[in-house]
Amino acid sequence: MSGKTVKERYESDTLIVGSGIAGCCCALKLAESNLKVTLINKMGSPTESNTLYAQGGIVSLGEQDSSELLSQDISLAADHLGHQEAIEILAKEGPKLVNDFLIDQVGVDFTKNDKGELQHTSEAVHSARRVLFVKDHTGKEIISKLAHRVEKNPNITVLTNHTAIDLITTGHHSQTPLNVYKENKCLGAYVLDTHENQVKMLLAKKTVLATGGVGSLFLYTSNPACATGDGLAMAYRAGAKIINAEYVQFHPTTLFHRDAYRFLISESLRGEGARLLNLKGEHFMEKYDPLKDLAPRDVISRAIYEEISRTDQGYVMLDAGNLADRGINLPQRFPTIYEKCLEWE
Ligand SMILES: Cc1cc2nc3c(=O)[nH]c(=O)nc-3n(C[C@H](O)[C@H](O)[C@H](O)COP(=O)(O)OP(=O)(O)OC[C@H]3O[C@@H](n4cnc5c(N)ncnc54)[C@H](O)[C@@H]3O)c2cc1C
């Protein structure tokens, strides 16, 4: 799937920038309608993305659960600042797509119990156990299966080491100056082929930006290096209105070690019962929110900050000692996290 190249000027029906879960799902759906799709990733591997590193799981519906309940929980997690219509679509369509598309069509093999039933875990603010997972490497399983299907699809051309630099628009790039008075249309993107060191024109009737988030703009981040907000910047330069850019969601807990990078310690550990502890040994979340260790991420992050600012140590602890009492074998349930922590023992 990687290592392909195309001519300096290349045309397809749709250009998709970014091959994480959003880009791959979009490519597969469009290819079903026999559209020719070009899917690009600026990194050397087609699967390199935030998606690859997702640990905890993906939201579906659990037992005694409903899309109404899910919708309420999403609103609460968004501090009631979310777009209600979008939340309702997500709550209604999301779990259905996880089942019909990711499980039935793509073949994602979520963790099952001894009876062969899908297992659910919990994460912050969810009032039901409704998160499907694959141990603690859910994203890796999802993106590997998606990439495999993408690779086999004759309607999709995947280009790695291809960085979109800017969108080609009639407003900016037309040879007819009077076009600036007309509606701005996107005709594709200028893309740098970093192997051939050449800028190419990837033209398309439709262009989709699926470039992920902006985490790598911060000094400390759980995101991979590719998350630099390129799509937002390109869209802004093309005249799109950017909203809610001030809402950056932080993972509250990462590994803290002088020499280690900030490896995520998934929220699902708290979903299974782990609790935050300050340096005095107090389970401090009780002071901050009735949902305690499963409060919304912004509440948890502020509480951790508050606790840290009372000491000069710069960290708090996560107590997972009670997981065994709950019948959870930590090395088996969270193998990636367990091994990563052992590396820095
Ligand atoms: C460590 C970690 C753990 C997470 N755990 C969970 C979890 O348990 N559950 C959950 O729901 N979510 C989780 N998330 C969030 C989740 O991974 C993301 O929300 C999701 O993967 C975003 O998918 P995406 O396709 O929009 O973006 P991405 O997966 O980031 O894909 C974007 C792609 O665009 C490419 N790209 C960017 N700019 C350009 C450019 N200029 N030219 C070409 N290509 C470009 C990137 O290389 C990348 O391949 C986690 C995230 C991280 C980092």
mmCIF file of N, CA, C and O in Angstrom, residues 99-170:
data_model
loop_
_atom_site.group_PDB
_atom_site.id
_atom_site.type_symbol
_atom_site.label_atom_id
_atom_site.label_comp_id
_atom_site.label_asym_id
_atom_site.label_seq_id
_atom_site.Cartn_x
_atom_site.Cartn_y
_atom_site.Cartn_z
ATOM 1 N N ASN A 99 -20.991 -1.252 14.691
ATOM 2 C CA ASN A 99 -21.421 -2.642 14.468
ATOM 3 C C ASN A 99 -21.444 -3.023 12.998
ATOM 4 O O ASN A 99 -20.824 -4.002 12.582
ATOM 5 N N ASP A 100 -22.161 -2.221 12.199
ATOM 6 C CA ASP A 100 -22.385 -2.608 10.795
ATOM 7 C C ASP A 100 -21.120 -2.461 9.946
ATOM 8 O O ASP A 100 -20.865 -3.282 9.074
ATOM 9 N N PHE A 101 -20.362 -1.388 10.207
ATOM 10 C CA PHE A 101 -19.202 -1.140 9.352
ATOM 11 C C PHE A 101 -17.926 -1.739 9.947
ATOM 12 O O PHE A 101 -17.322 -2.640 9.359
ATOM 13 N N LEU A 102 -17.546 -1.265 11.152
ATOM 14 C CA LEU A 102 -16.239 -1.713 11.685
ATOM 15 C C LEU A 102 -16.218 -3.209 12.000
ATOM 16 O O LEU A 102 -15.247 -3.899 11.688
ATOM 17 N N ILE A 103 -17.310 -3.719 12.599
ATOM 18 C CA ILE A 103 -17.280 -5.141 12.984
ATOM 19 C C ILE A 103 -17.664 -6.033 11.792
ATOM 20 O O ILE A 103 -16.898 -6.904 11.383
ATOM 21 N N ASP A 104 -18.857 -5.768 11.209
ATOM 22 C CA ASP A 104 -19.357 -6.692 10.170
ATOM 23 C C ASP A 104 -18.583 -6.570 8.858
ATOM 24 O O ASP A 104 -18.261 -7.580 8.237
ATOM 25 N N GLN A 105 -18.310 -5.352 8.417
ATOM 26 C CA GLN A 105 -17.660 -5.211 7.099
ATOM 27 C C GLN A 105 -16.139 -5.249 7.179
ATOM 28 O O GLN A 105 -15.486 -5.931 6.416
ATOM 29 N N VAL A 106 -15.578 -4.478 8.119
ATOM 30 C CA VAL A 106 -14.111 -4.355 8.163
ATOM 31 C C VAL A 106 -13.489 -5.510 8.960
ATOM 32 O O VAL A 106 -12.331 -5.869 8.756
ATOM 33 N N GLY A 107 -14.260 -6.092 9.870
ATOM 34 C CA GLY A 107 -13.764 -7.259 10.609
ATOM 35 C C GLY A 107 -12.918 -6.935 11.822
ATOM 36 O O GLY A 107 -12.054 -7.726 12.214
ATOM 37 N N VAL A 108 -13.158 -5.768 12.433
ATOM 38 C CA VAL A 108 -12.395 -5.426 13.644
ATOM 39 C C VAL A 108 -12.763 -6.416 14.752
ATOM 40 O O VAL A 108 -13.940 -6.656 15.021
ATOM 41 N N ASP A 109 -11.735 -6.999 15.352
ATOM 42 C CA ASP A 109 -11.936 -8.094 16.299
ATOM 43 C C ASP A 109 -11.858 -7.566 17.740
ATOM 44 O O ASP A 109 -10.845 -7.704 18.421
ATOM 45 N N PHE A 110 -12.977 -6.961 18.204
ATOM 46 C CA PHE A 110 -12.983 -6.411 19.562
ATOM 47 C C PHE A 110 -12.930 -7.550 20.580
ATOM 48 O O PHE A 110 -13.380 -8.674 20.316
ATOM 49 N N THR A 111 -12.397 -7.214 21.757
ATOM 50 C CA THR A 111 -12.230 -8.216 22.821
ATOM 51 C C THR A 111 -13.588 -8.782 23.256
ATOM 52 O O THR A 111 -14.550 -8.035 23.445
ATOM 53 N N LYS A 112 -13.610 -10.114 23.392
ATOM 54 C CA LYS A 112 -14.860 -10.796 23.801
ATOM 55 C C LYS A 112 -14.636 -11.530 25.124
ATOM 56 O O LYS A 112 -13.495 -11.820 25.489
ATOM 57 N N ASN A 113 -15.742 -11.844 25.812
ATOM 58 C CA ASN A 113 -15.613 -12.609 27.065
ATOM 59 C C ASN A 113 -15.577 -14.116 26.761
ATOM 60 O O ASN A 113 -15.598 -14.517 25.589
ATOM 61 N N ASP A 114 -15.540 -14.918 27.815
ATOM 62 C CA ASP A 114 -15.408 -16.374 27.639
ATOM 63 C C ASP A 114 -16.566 -16.966 26.832
ATOM 64 O O ASP A 114 -16.426 -18.008 26.199
ATOM 65 N N LYS A 115 -17.733 -16.285 26.884
ATOM 66 C CA LYS A 115 -18.892 -16.802 26.143
ATOM 67 C C LYS A 115 -18.901 -16.319 24.695
ATOM 68 O O LYS A 115 -19.871 -16.543 23.966
ATOM 69 N N GLY A 116 -17.881 -15.564 24.311
ATOM 70 C CA GLY A 116 -17.806 -15.064 22.932
ATOM 71 C C GLY A 116 -18.627 -13.804 22.713
ATOM 72 O O GLY A 116 -18.835 -13.374 21.573
ATOM 73 N N GLU A 117 -19.069 -13.164 23.838
ATOM 74 C CA GLU A 117 -19.827 -11.905 23.690
ATOM 75 C C GLU A 117 -18.872 -10.717 23.772
ATOM 76 O O GLU A 117 -17.876 -10.774 24.512
ATOM 77 N N LEU A 118 -19.231 -9.651 23.024
ATOM 78 C CA LEU A 118 -18.393 -8.452 23.063
ATOM 79 C C LEU A 118 -18.345 -7.913 24.486
ATOM 80 O O LEU A 118 -19.367 -7.848 25.170
ATOM 81 N N GLN A 119 -17.130 -7.513 24.910
ATOM 82 C CA GLN A 119 -16.981 -6.963 26.257
ATOM 83 C C GLN A 119 -16.997 -5.443 26.177
ATOM 84 O O GLN A 119 -16.469 -4.874 25.218
ATOM 85 N N HIS A 120 -17.573 -4.787 27.182
ATOM 86 C CA HIS A 120 -17.596 -3.319 27.212
ATOM 87 C C HIS A 120 -16.816 -2.834 28.423
ATOM 88 O O HIS A 120 -16.846 -3.456 29.467
ATOM 89 N N THR A 121 -16.140 -1.691 28.244
ATOM 90 C CA THR A 121 -15.495 -1.066 29.396
ATOM 91 C C THR A 121 -16.099 0.324 29.589
ATOM 92 O O THR A 121 -17.009 0.724 28.847
ATOM 93 N N SER A 122 -15.598 1.036 30.591
ATOM 94 C CA SER A 122 -16.144 2.365 30.871
ATOM 95 C C SER A 122 -15.058 3.414 30.694
ATOM 96 O O SER A 122 -13.872 3.113 30.791
ATOM 97 N N GLU A 123 -15.477 4.636 30.421
ATOM 98 C CA GLU A 123 -14.545 5.765 30.420
ATOM 99 C C GLU A 123 -15.276 6.931 31.033
ATOM 100 O O GLU A 123 -16.451 6.824 31.394
ATOM 101 N N ALA A 124 -14.606 8.073 31.123
ATOM 102 C CA ALA A 124 -15.168 9.217 31.844
ATOM 103 C C ALA A 124 -16.569 9.585 31.364
ATOM 104 O O ALA A 124 -16.842 9.579 30.166
ATOM 105 N N VAL A 125 -17.433 9.891 32.310
ATOM 106 C CA VAL A 125 -18.781 10.420 32.113
ATOM 107 C C VAL A 125 -19.770 9.433 31.479
ATOM 108 O O VAL A 125 -20.959 9.712 31.417
ATOM 109 N N HIS A 126 -19.329 8.288 31.025
ATOM 110 C CA HIS A 126 -20.278 7.334 30.462
ATOM 111 C C HIS A 126 -21.100 6.715 31.598
ATOM 112 O O HIS A 126 -20.532 6.141 32.530
ATOM 113 N N SER A 127 -22.420 6.818 31.511
ATOM 114 C CA SER A 127 -23.244 6.268 32.582
ATOM 115 C C SER A 127 -23.518 4.775 32.370
ATOM 116 O O SER A 127 -24.236 4.167 33.145
ATOM 117 N N ALA A 128 -22.975 4.211 31.293
ATOM 118 C CA ALA A 128 -23.090 2.754 31.082
ATOM 119 C C ALA A 128 -21.740 2.243 30.594
ATOM 120 O O ALA A 128 -20.950 3.007 30.035
ATOM 121 N N ARG A 129 -21.494 0.961 30.800
ATOM 122 C CA ARG A 129 -20.278 0.360 30.221
ATOM 123 C C ARG A 129 -20.591 0.125 28.746
ATOM 124 O O ARG A 129 -21.340 -0.785 28.403
ATOM 125 N N ARG A 130 -20.028 0.945 27.880
ATOM 126 C CA ARG A 130 -20.425 0.887 26.470
ATOM 127 C C ARG A 130 -19.244 1.014 25.506
ATOM 128 O O ARG A 130 -19.450 1.150 24.301
ATOM 129 N N VAL A 131 -18.012 0.995 26.036
ATOM 130 C CA VAL A 131 -16.845 1.207 25.170
ATOM 131 C C VAL A 131 -16.279 -0.142 24.723
ATOM 132 O O VAL A 131 -15.896 -0.966 25.559
ATOM 133 N N LEU A 132 -16.253 -0.363 23.406
ATOM 134 C CA LEU A 132 -15.649 -1.591 22.877
ATOM 135 C C LEU A 132 -14.142 -1.388 22.764
ATOM 136 O O LEU A 132 -13.686 -0.285 22.435
ATOM 137 N N PHE A 133 -13.377 -2.426 22.996
ATOM 138 C CA PHE A 133 -11.923 -2.262 23.012
ATOM 139 C C PHE A 133 -11.217 -3.521 22.506
ATOM 140 O O PHE A 133 -11.829 -4.595 22.410
ATOM 141 N N VAL A 134 -9.958 -3.336 22.156
ATOM 142 C CA VAL A 134 -9.095 -4.489 21.865
ATOM 143 C C VAL A 134 -7.916 -4.339 22.824
ATOM 144 O O VAL A 134 -7.010 -3.546 22.569
ATOM 145 N N LYS A 135 -7.994 -5.040 23.958
ATOM 146 C CA LYS A 135 -7.014 -4.861 25.050
ATOM 147 C C LYS A 135 -6.747 -3.363 25.237
ATOM 148 O O LYS A 135 -7.685 -2.606 25.407
ATOM 149 N N ASP A 136 -5.467 -2.925 25.155
ATOM 150 C CA ASP A 136 -5.226 -1.476 25.236
ATOM 151 C C ASP A 136 -4.596 -0.959 23.941
ATOM 152 O O ASP A 136 -3.855 0.007 23.938
ATOM 153 N N HIS A 137 -4.913 -1.654 22.828
ATOM 154 C CA HIS A 137 -4.395 -1.182 21.531
ATOM 155 C C HIS A 137 -5.513 -1.209 20.481
ATOM 156 O O HIS A 137 -5.336 -1.732 19.373
ATOM 157 N N THR A 138 -6.638 -0.610 20.847
ATOM 158 C CA THR A 138 -7.825 -0.620 19.974
ATOM 159 C C THR A 138 -7.537 0.042 18.617
ATOM 160 O O THR A 138 -7.928 -0.476 17.567
ATOM 161 N N GLY A 139 -6.858 1.172 18.645
ATOM 162 C CA GLY A 139 -6.603 1.921 17.408
ATOM 163 C C GLY A 139 -5.760 1.141 16.417
ATOM 164 O O GLY A 139 -5.999 1.177 15.204
ATOM 165 N N LYS A 140 -4.787 0.401 16.950
ATOM 166 C CA LYS A 140 -3.885 -0.376 16.080
ATOM 167 C C LYS A 140 -4.686 -1.432 15.322
ATOM 168 O O LYS A 140 -4.492 -1.643 14.120
ATOM 169 N N GLU A 141 -5.595 -2.102 16.038
ATOM 170 C CA GLU A 141 -6.428 -3.135 15.396
ATOM 171 C C GLU A 141 -7.341 -2.494 14.346
ATOM 172 O O GLU A 141 -7.469 -2.999 13.227
ATOM 173 N N ILE A 142 -7.949 -1.365 14.698
ATOM 174 C CA ILE A 142 -8.879 -0.725 13.759
ATOM 175 C C ILE A 142 -8.149 -0.273 12.494
ATOM 176 O O ILE A 142 -8.561 -0.583 11.376
ATOM 177 N N ILE A 143 -7.034 0.436 12.668
ATOM 178 C CA ILE A 143 -6.374 1.025 11.487
ATOM 179 C C ILE A 143 -5.707 -0.075 10.639
ATOM 180 O O ILE A 143 -5.671 0.029 9.402
ATOM 181 N N SER A 144 -5.238 -1.143 11.276
ATOM 182 C CA SER A 144 -4.623 -2.224 10.476
ATOM 183 C C SER A 144 -5.678 -2.859 9.575
ATOM 184 O O SER A 144 -5.426 -3.115 8.393
ATOM 185 N N LYS A 145 -6.876 -3.111 10.140
ATOM 186 C CA LYS A 145 -7.936 -3.740 9.347
ATOM 187 C C LYS A 145 -8.419 -2.788 8.243
ATOM 188 O O LYS A 145 -8.662 -3.212 7.107
ATOM 189 N N LEU A 146 -8.543 -1.511 8.589
ATOM 190 C CA LEU A 146 -8.991 -0.544 7.571
ATOM 191 C C LEU A 146 -7.960 -0.440 6.446
ATOM 192 O O LEU A 146 -8.300 -0.470 5.259
ATOM 193 N N ALA A 147 -6.684 -0.348 6.830
ATOM 194 C CA ALA A 147 -5.615 -0.192 5.828
ATOM 195 C C ALA A 147 -5.572 -1.401 4.899
ATOM 196 O O ALA A 147 -5.339 -1.266 3.691
ATOM 197 N N HIS A 148 -5.834 -2.561 5.444
ATOM 198 C CA HIS A 148 -5.825 -3.787 4.646
ATOM 199 C C HIS A 148 -6.915 -3.716 3.568
ATOM 200 O O HIS A 148 -6.688 -4.042 2.397
ATOM 201 N N ARG A 149 -8.105 -3.275 3.993
ATOM 202 C CA ARG A 149 -9.217 -3.178 3.020
ATOM 203 C C ARG A 149 -8.953 -2.099 1.979
ATOM 204 O O ARG A 149 -9.251 -2.261 0.800
ATOM 205 N N VAL A 150 -8.375 -0.997 2.437
ATOM 206 C CA VAL A 150 -8.053 0.101 1.520
ATOM 207 C C VAL A 150 -7.057 -0.388 0.467
ATOM 208 O O VAL A 150 -7.206 -0.136 -0.733
ATOM 209 N N GLU A 151 -6.057 -1.111 0.942
ATOM 210 C CA GLU A 151 -4.995 -1.596 0.050
ATOM 211 C C GLU A 151 -5.559 -2.488 -1.058
ATOM 212 O O GLU A 151 -5.106 -2.457 -2.201
ATOM 213 N N LYS A 152 -6.573 -3.284 -0.691
ATOM 214 C CA LYS A 152 -7.125 -4.239 -1.677
ATOM 215 C C LYS A 152 -8.102 -3.582 -2.643
ATOM 216 O O LYS A 152 -8.543 -4.207 -3.599
ATOM 217 N N ASN A 153 -8.499 -2.342 -2.356
ATOM 218 C CA ASN A 153 -9.553 -1.719 -3.165
ATOM 219 C C ASN A 153 -8.976 -1.072 -4.432
ATOM 220 O O ASN A 153 -8.180 -0.130 -4.338
ATOM 221 N N PRO A 154 -9.368 -1.539 -5.626
ATOM 222 C CA PRO A 154 -8.773 -1.005 -6.857
ATOM 223 C C PRO A 154 -9.140 0.455 -7.130
ATOM 224 O O PRO A 154 -8.490 1.111 -7.944
ATOM 225 N N ASN A 155 -10.167 0.958 -6.443
ATOM 226 C CA ASN A 155 -10.564 2.361 -6.674
ATOM 227 C C ASN A 155 -9.780 3.350 -5.815
ATOM 228 O O ASN A 155 -9.970 4.556 -5.918
ATOM 229 N N ILE A 156 -8.919 2.831 -4.933
ATOM 230 C CA ILE A 156 -8.198 3.749 -4.017
ATOM 231 C C ILE A 156 -6.691 3.695 -4.294
ATOM 232 O O ILE A 156 -6.087 2.621 -4.305
ATOM 233 N N THR A 157 -6.102 4.861 -4.522
ATOM 234 C CA THR A 157 -4.645 4.955 -4.674
ATOM 235 C C THR A 157 -4.098 5.597 -3.406
ATOM 236 O O THR A 157 -4.504 6.711 -3.050
ATOM 237 N N VAL A 158 -3.196 4.893 -2.730
ATOM 238 C CA VAL A 158 -2.646 5.429 -1.480
ATOM 239 C C VAL A 158 -1.237 5.945 -1.734
ATOM 240 O O VAL A 158 -0.405 5.245 -2.310
ATOM 241 N N LEU A 159 -0.970 7.164 -1.289
ATOM 242 C CA LEU A 159 0.361 7.744 -1.448
ATOM 243 C C LEU A 159 0.904 8.129 -0.075
ATOM 244 O O LEU A 159 0.322 8.983 0.606
ATOM 245 N N THR A 160 1.995 7.486 0.333
ATOM 246 C CA THR A 160 2.636 7.898 1.589
ATOM 247 C C THR A 160 3.748 8.891 1.252
ATOM 248 O O THR A 160 4.097 9.078 0.079
ATOM 249 N N ASN A 161 4.322 9.519 2.280
ATOM 250 C CA ASN A 161 5.353 10.557 2.071
ATOM 251 C C ASN A 161 4.847 11.659 1.136
ATOM 252 O O ASN A 161 5.630 12.222 0.365
ATOM 253 N N HIS A 162 3.577 11.921 1.165
ATOM 254 C CA HIS A 162 2.987 13.002 0.368
ATOM 255 C C HIS A 162 2.303 13.988 1.324
ATOM 256 O O HIS A 162 1.301 13.635 1.957
ATOM 257 N N THR A 163 2.869 15.175 1.439
ATOM 258 C CA THR A 163 2.350 16.180 2.372
ATOM 259 C C THR A 163 1.550 17.243 1.630
ATOM 260 O O THR A 163 2.105 17.942 0.765
ATOM 261 N N ALA A 164 0.285 17.362 1.960
ATOM 262 C CA ALA A 164 -0.508 18.454 1.359
ATOM 263 C C ALA A 164 0.005 19.773 1.920
ATOM 264 O O ALA A 164 0.174 19.919 3.137
ATOM 265 N N ILE A 165 0.283 20.701 1.027
ATOM 266 C CA ILE A 165 0.837 21.996 1.454
ATOM 267 C C ILE A 165 -0.261 23.041 1.488
ATOM 268 O O ILE A 165 -0.379 23.827 2.420
ATOM 269 N N ASP A 166 -1.065 23.054 0.442
ATOM 270 C CA ASP A 166 -2.139 24.049 0.378
ATOM 271 C C ASP A 166 -3.224 23.574 -0.578
ATOM 272 O O ASP A 166 -2.928 22.828 -1.523
ATOM 273 N N LEU A 167 -4.433 24.022 -0.310
ATOM 274 C CA LEU A 167 -5.533 23.679 -1.216
ATOM 275 C C LEU A 167 -5.440 24.538 -2.466
ATOM 276 O O LEU A 167 -5.011 25.705 -2.396
ATOM 277 N N ILE A 168 -5.817 23.961 -3.594
ATOM 278 C CA ILE A 168 -5.878 24.751 -4.833
ATOM 279 C C ILE A 168 -7.315 25.264 -4.934
ATOM 280 O O ILE A 168 -8.266 24.476 -4.930
ATOM 281 N N THR A 169 -7.468 26.580 -4.970
ATOM 282 C CA THR A 169 -8.824 27.143 -5.033
ATOM 283 C C THR A 169 -8.943 28.130 -6.190
ATOM 284 O O THR A 169 -7.947 28.754 -6.587
ATOM 285 N N THR A 170 -10.164 28.269 -6.676
ATOM 286 C CA THR A 170 -10.373 29.211 -7.791
ATOM 287 C C THR A 170 -10.075 30.633 -7.320
ATOM 288 O O THR A 170 -9.550 31.444 -8.070
#
